[in-house]
Tab-separated table of N, CA, C and O in Angstrom:
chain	number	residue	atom	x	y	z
A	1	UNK	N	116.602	175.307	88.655
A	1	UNK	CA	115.768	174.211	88.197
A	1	UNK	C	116.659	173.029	87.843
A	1	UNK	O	117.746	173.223	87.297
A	2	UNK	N	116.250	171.879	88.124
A	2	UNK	CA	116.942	170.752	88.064
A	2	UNK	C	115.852	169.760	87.328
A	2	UNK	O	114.635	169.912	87.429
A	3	UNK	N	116.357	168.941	86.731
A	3	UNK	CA	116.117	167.542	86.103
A	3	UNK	C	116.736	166.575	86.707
A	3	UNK	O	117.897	166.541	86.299
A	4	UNK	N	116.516	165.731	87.520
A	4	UNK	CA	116.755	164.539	87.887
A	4	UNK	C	116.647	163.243	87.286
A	4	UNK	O	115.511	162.882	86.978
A	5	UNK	N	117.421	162.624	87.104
A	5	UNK	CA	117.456	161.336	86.366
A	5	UNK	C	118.406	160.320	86.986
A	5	UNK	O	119.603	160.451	87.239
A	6	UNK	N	117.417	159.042	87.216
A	6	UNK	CA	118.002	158.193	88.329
A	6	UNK	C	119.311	157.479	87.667
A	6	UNK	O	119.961	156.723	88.390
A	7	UNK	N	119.617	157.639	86.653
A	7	UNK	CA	120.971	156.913	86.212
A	7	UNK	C	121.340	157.430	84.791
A	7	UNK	O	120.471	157.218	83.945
A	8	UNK	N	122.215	157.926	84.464
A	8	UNK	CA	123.021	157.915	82.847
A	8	UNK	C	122.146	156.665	82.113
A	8	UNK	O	122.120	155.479	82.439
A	9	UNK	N	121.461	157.327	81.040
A	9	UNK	CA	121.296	156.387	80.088
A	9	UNK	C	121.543	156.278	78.378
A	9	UNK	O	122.431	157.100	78.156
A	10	UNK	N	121.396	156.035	77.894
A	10	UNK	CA	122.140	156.090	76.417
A	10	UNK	C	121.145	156.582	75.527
A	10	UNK	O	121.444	156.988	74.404
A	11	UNK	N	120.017	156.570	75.948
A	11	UNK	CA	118.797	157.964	75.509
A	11	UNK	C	119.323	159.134	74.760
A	11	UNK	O	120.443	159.305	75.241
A	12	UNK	N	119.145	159.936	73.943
A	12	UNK	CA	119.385	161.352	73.663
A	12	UNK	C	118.279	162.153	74.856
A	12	UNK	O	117.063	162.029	74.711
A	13	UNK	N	118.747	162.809	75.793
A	13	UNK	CA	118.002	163.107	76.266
A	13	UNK	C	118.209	165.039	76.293
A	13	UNK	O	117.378	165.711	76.904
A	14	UNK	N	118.845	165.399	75.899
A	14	UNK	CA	119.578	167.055	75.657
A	14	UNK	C	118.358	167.527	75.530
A	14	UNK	O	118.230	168.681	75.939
A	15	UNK	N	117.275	166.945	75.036
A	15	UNK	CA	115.890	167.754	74.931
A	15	UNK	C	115.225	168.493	76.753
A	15	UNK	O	114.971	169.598	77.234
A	16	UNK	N	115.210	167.380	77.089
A	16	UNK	CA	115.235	168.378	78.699
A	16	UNK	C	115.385	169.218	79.435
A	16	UNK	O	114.667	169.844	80.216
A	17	UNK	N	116.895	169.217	79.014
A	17	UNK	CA	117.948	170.599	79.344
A	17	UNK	C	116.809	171.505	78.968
A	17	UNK	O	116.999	171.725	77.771
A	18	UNK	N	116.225	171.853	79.171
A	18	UNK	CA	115.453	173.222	78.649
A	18	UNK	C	114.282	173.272	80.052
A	18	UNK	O	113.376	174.073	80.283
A	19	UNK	N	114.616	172.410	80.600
A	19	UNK	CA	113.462	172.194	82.001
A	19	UNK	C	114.421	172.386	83.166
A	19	UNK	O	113.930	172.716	84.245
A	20	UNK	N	115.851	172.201	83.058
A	20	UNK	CA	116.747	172.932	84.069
A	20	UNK	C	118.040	171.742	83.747
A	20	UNK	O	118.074	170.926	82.826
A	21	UNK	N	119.044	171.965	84.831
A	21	UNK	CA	120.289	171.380	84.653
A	21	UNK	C	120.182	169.569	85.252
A	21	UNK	O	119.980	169.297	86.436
A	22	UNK	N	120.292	168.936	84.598
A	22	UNK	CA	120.617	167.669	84.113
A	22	UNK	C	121.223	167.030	85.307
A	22	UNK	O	122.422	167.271	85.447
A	23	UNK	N	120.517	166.064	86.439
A	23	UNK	CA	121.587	165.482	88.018
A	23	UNK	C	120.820	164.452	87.542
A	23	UNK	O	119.655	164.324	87.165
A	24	UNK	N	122.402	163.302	87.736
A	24	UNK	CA	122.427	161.686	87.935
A	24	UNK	C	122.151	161.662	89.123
A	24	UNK	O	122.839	162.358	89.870
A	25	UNK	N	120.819	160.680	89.804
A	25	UNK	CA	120.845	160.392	91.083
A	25	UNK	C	122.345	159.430	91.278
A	25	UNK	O	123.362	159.591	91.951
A	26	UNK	N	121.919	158.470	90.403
A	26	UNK	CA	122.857	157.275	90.382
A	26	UNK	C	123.966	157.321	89.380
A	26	UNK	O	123.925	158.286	88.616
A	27	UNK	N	124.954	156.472	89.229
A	27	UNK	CA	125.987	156.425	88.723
A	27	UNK	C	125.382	155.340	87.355
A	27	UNK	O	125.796	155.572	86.219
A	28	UNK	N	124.662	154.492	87.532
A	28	UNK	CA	124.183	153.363	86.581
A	28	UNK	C	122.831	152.564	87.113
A	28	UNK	O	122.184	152.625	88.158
A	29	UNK	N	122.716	151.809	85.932
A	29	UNK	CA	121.627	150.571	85.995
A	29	UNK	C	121.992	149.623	87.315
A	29	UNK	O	122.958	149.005	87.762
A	30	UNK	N	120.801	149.863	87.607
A	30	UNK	CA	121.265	148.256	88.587
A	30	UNK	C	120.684	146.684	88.055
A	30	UNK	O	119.479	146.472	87.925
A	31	UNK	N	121.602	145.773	87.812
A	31	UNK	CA	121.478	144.271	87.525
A	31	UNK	C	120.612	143.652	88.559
A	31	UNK	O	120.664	144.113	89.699
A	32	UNK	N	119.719	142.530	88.255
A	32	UNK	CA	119.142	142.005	88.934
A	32	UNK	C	119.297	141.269	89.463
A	32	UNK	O	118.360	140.564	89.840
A	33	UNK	N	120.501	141.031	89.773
A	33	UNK	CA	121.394	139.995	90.371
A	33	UNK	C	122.486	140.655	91.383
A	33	UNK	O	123.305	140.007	92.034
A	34	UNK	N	122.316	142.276	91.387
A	34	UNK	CA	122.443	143.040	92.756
A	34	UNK	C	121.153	143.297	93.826
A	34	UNK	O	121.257	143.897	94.896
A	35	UNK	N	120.346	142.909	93.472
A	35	UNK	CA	119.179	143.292	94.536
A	35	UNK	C	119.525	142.552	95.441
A	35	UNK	O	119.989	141.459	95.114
A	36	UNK	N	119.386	142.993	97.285
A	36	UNK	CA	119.472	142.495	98.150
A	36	UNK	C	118.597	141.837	98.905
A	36	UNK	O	117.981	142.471	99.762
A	37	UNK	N	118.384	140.503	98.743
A	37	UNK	CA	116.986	140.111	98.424
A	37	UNK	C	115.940	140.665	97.490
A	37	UNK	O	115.972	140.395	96.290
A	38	UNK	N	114.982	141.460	98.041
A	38	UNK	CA	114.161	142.122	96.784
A	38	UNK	C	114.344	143.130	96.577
A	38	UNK	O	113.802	143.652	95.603
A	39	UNK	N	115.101	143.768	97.318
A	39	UNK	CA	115.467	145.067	97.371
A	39	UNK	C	116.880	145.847	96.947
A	39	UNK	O	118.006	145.362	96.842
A	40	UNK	N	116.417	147.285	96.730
A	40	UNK	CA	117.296	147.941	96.169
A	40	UNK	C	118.700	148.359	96.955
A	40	UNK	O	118.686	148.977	98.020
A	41	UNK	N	119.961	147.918	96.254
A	41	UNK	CA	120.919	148.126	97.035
A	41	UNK	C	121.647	149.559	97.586
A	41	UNK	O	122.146	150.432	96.875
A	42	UNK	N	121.532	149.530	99.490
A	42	UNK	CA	121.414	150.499	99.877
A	42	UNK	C	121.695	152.122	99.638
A	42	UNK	O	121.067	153.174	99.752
A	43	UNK	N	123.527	151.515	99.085
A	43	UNK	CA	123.688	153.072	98.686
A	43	UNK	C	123.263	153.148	97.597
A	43	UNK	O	123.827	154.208	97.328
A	44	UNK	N	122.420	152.778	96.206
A	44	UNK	CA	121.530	153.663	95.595
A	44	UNK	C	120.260	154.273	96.198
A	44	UNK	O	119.821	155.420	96.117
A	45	UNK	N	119.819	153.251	96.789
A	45	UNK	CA	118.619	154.474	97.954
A	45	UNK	C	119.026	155.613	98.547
A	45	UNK	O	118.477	156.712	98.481
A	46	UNK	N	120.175	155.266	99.228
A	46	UNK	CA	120.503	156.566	99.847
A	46	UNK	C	121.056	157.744	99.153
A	46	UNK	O	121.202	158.873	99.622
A	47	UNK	N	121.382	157.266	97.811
A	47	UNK	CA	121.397	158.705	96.695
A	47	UNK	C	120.083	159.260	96.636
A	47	UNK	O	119.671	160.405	96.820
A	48	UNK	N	119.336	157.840	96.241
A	48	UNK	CA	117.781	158.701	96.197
A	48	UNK	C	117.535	159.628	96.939
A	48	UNK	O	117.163	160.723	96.516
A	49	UNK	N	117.695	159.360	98.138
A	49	UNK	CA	117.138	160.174	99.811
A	49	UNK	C	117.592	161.026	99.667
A	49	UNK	O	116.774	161.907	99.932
A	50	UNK	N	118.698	161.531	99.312
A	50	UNK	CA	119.664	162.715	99.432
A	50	UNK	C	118.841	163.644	97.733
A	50	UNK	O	118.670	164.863	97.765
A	51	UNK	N	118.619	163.171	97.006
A	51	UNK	CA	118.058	163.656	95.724
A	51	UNK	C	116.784	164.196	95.980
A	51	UNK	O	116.456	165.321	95.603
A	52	UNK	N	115.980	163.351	96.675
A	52	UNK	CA	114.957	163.926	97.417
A	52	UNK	C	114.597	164.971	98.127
A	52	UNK	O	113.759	165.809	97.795
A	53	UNK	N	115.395	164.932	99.388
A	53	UNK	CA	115.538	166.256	100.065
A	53	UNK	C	116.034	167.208	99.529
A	53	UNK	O	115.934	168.187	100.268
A	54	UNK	N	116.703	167.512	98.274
A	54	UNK	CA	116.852	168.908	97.900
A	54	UNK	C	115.903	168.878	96.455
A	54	UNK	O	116.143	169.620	95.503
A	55	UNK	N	115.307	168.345	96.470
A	55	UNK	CA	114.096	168.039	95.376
A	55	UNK	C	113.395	169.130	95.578
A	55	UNK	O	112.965	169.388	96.702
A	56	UNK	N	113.173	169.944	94.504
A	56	UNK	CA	112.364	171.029	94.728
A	56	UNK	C	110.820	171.067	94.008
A	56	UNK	O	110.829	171.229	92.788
A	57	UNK	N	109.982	170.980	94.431
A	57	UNK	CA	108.697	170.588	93.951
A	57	UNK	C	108.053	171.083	93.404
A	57	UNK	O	107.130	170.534	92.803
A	58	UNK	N	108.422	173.072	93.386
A	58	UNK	CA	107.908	173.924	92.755
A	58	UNK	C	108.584	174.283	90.974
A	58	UNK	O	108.131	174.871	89.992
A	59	UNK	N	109.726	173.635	91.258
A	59	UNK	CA	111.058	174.012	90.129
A	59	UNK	C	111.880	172.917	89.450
A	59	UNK	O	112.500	173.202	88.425
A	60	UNK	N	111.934	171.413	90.067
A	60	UNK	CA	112.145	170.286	89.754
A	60	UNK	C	111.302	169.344	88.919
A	60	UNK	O	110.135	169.463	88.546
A	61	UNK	N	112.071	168.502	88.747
A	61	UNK	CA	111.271	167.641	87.271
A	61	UNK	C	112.420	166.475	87.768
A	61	UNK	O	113.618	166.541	88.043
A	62	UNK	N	111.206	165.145	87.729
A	62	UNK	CA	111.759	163.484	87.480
A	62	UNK	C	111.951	163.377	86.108
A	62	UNK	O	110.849	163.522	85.581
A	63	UNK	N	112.857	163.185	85.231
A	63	UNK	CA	112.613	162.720	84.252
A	63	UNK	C	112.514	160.824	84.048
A	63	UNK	O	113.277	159.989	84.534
A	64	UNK	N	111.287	160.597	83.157
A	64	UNK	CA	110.762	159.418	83.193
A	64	UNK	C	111.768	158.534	82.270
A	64	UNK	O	111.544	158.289	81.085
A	65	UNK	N	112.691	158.178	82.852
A	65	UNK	CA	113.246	157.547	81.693
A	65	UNK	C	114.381	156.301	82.420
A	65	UNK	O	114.354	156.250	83.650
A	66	UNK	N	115.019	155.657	81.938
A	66	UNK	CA	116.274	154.916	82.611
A	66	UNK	C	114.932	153.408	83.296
A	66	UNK	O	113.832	152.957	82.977
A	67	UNK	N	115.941	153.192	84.294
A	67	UNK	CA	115.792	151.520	85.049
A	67	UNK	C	114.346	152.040	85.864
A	67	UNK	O	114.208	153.147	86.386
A	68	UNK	N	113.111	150.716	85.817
A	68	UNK	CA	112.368	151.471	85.855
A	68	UNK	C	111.816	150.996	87.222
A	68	UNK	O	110.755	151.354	87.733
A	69	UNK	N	113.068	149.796	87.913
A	69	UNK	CA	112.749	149.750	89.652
A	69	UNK	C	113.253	151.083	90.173
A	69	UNK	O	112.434	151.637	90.906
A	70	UNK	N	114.442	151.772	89.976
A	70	UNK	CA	114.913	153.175	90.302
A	70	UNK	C	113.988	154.112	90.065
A	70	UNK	O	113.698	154.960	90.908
A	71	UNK	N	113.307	154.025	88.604
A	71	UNK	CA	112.078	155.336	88.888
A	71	UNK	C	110.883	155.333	90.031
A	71	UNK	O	110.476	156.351	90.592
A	72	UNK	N	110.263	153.610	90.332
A	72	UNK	CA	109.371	153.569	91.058
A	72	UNK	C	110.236	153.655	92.492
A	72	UNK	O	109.507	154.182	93.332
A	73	UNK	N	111.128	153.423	92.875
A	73	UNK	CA	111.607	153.336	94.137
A	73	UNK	C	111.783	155.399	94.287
A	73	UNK	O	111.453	156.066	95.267
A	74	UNK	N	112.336	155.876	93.088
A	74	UNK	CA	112.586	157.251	93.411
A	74	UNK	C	111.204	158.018	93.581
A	74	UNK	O	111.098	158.937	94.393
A	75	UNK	N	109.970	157.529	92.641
A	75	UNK	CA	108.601	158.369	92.640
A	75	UNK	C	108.430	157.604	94.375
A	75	UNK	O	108.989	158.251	95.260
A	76	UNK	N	107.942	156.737	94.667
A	76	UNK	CA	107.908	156.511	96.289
A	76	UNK	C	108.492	157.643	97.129
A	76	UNK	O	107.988	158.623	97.678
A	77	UNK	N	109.348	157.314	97.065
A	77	UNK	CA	110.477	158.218	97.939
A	77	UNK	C	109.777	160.093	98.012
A	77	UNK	O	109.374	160.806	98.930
A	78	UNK	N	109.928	160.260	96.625
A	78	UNK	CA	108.738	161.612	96.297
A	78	UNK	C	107.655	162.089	96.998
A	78	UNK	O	107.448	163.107	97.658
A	79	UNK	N	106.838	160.853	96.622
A	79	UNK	CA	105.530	161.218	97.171
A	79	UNK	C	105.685	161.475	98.741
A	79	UNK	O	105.430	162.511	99.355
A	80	UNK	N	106.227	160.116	99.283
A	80	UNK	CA	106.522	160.062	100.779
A	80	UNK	C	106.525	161.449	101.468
A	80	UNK	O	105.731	161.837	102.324
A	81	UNK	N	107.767	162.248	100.831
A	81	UNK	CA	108.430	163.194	101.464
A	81	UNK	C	108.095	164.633	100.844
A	81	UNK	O	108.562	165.700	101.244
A	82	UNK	N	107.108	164.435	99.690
A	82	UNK	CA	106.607	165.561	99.433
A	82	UNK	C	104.550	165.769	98.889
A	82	UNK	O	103.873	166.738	98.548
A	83	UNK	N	104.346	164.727	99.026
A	83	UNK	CA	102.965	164.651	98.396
A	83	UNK	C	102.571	164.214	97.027
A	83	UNK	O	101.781	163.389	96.568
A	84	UNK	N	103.940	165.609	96.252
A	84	UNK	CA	103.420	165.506	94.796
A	84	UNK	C	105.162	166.064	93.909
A	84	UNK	O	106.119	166.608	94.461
A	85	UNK	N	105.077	165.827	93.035
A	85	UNK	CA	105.807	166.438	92.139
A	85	UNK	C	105.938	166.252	90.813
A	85	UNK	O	105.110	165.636	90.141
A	86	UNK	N	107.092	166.829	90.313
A	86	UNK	CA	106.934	167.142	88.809
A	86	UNK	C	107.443	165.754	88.028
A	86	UNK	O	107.973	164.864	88.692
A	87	UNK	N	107.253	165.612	86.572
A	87	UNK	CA	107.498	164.677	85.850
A	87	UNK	C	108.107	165.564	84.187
A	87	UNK	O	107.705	166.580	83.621
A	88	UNK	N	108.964	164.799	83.937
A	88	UNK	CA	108.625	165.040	82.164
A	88	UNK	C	108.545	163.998	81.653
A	88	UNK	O	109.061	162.990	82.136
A	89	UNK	N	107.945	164.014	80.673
A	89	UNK	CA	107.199	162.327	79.972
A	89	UNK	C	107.709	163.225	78.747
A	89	UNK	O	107.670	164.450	78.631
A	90	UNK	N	108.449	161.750	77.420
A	90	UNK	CA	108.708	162.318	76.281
A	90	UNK	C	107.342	161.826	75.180
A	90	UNK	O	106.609	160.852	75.349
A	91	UNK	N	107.285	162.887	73.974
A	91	UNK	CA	106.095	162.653	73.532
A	91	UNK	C	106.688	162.585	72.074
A	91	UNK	O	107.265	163.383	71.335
A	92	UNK	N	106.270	161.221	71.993
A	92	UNK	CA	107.051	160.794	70.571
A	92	UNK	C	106.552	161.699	69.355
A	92	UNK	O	107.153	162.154	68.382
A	93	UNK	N	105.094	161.795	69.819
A	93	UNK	CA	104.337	162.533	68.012
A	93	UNK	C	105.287	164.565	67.987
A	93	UNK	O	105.637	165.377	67.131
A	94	UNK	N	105.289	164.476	69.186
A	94	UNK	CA	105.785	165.996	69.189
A	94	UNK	C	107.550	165.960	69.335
A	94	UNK	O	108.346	166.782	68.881
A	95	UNK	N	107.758	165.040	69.920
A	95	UNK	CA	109.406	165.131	69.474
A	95	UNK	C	109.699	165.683	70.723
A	95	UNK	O	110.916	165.871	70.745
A	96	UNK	N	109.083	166.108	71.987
A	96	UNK	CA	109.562	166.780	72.684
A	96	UNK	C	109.155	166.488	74.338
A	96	UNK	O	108.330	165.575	74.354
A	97	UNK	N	109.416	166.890	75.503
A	97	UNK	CA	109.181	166.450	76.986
A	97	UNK	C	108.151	167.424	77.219
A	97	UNK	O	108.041	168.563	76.765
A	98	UNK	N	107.568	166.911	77.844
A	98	UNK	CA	106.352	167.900	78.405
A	98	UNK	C	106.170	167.487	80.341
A	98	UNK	O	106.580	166.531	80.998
A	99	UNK	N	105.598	168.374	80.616
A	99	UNK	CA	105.632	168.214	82.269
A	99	UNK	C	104.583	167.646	83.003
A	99	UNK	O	103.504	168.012	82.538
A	100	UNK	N	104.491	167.047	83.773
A	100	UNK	CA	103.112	166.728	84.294
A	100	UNK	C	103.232	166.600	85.800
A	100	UNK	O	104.325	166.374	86.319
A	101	UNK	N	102.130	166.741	86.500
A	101	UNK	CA	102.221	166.553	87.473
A	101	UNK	C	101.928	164.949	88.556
A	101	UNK	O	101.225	164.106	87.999
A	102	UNK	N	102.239	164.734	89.418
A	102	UNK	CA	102.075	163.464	90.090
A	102	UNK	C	101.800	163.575	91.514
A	102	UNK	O	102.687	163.984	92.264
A	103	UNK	N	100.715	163.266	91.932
A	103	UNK	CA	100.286	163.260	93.099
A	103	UNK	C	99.200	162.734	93.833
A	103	UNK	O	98.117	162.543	93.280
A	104	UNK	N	99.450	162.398	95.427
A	104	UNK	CA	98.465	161.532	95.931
A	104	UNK	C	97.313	161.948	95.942
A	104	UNK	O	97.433	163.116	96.313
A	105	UNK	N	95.712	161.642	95.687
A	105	UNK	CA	94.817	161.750	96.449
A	105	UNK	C	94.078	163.217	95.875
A	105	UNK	O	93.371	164.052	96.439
A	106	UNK	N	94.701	163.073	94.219
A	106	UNK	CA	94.091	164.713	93.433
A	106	UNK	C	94.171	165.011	92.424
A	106	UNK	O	93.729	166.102	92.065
């Protein structure tokens, strides 16, 4: 089981770890003054892509957190190539991540 998270962020996020082992898609934030035109610069997509395909849909989790053109560019990428998948959303009153699901058309 894996947790995916599109970049290191300065979050306490150790609460997760309990949903599987902890992968940086990305190395960092991207500035908005790297976008290539409107878009996201290539080799962070192509981490995405690669994060994707071993994305496991039954056992994996996005965690919702970090730069939040990288989360929508990474949930895209998701759906695209799998329909649906997992999420953890943190829940302030409980202190803790909970899972949810995300998917087209259900």
């Amino acid at each position: 089981m894996t947790v995916y998270v599109v970049h290191p962020v300065s979050d306490d996020i150790k609460a997760a770890e309990q949903w599987g082992r902890i992968d940086y898609v990305n190395h960092r934030y991207i500035n908005g003054d790297e976008l290539n035109g409107e878009n996201l610069p290539p080799e962070f997509v192509l981490q995405m892509e690669q994060a994707v395909a071993e994305f496991n849909t039954e056992h994996d989790y996005l965690l919702i957190v970090g730069d939040h053109l990288q989360l929508i560019q990474m949930t895209a990428l998701l759906i695209e190539e799998h329909g649906h998948f997992r999420v953890l959303r943190w829940d302030r009153r409980e202190r803790a991540y909970f899972p949810a699901m995300i998917s087209v058309g259900g």
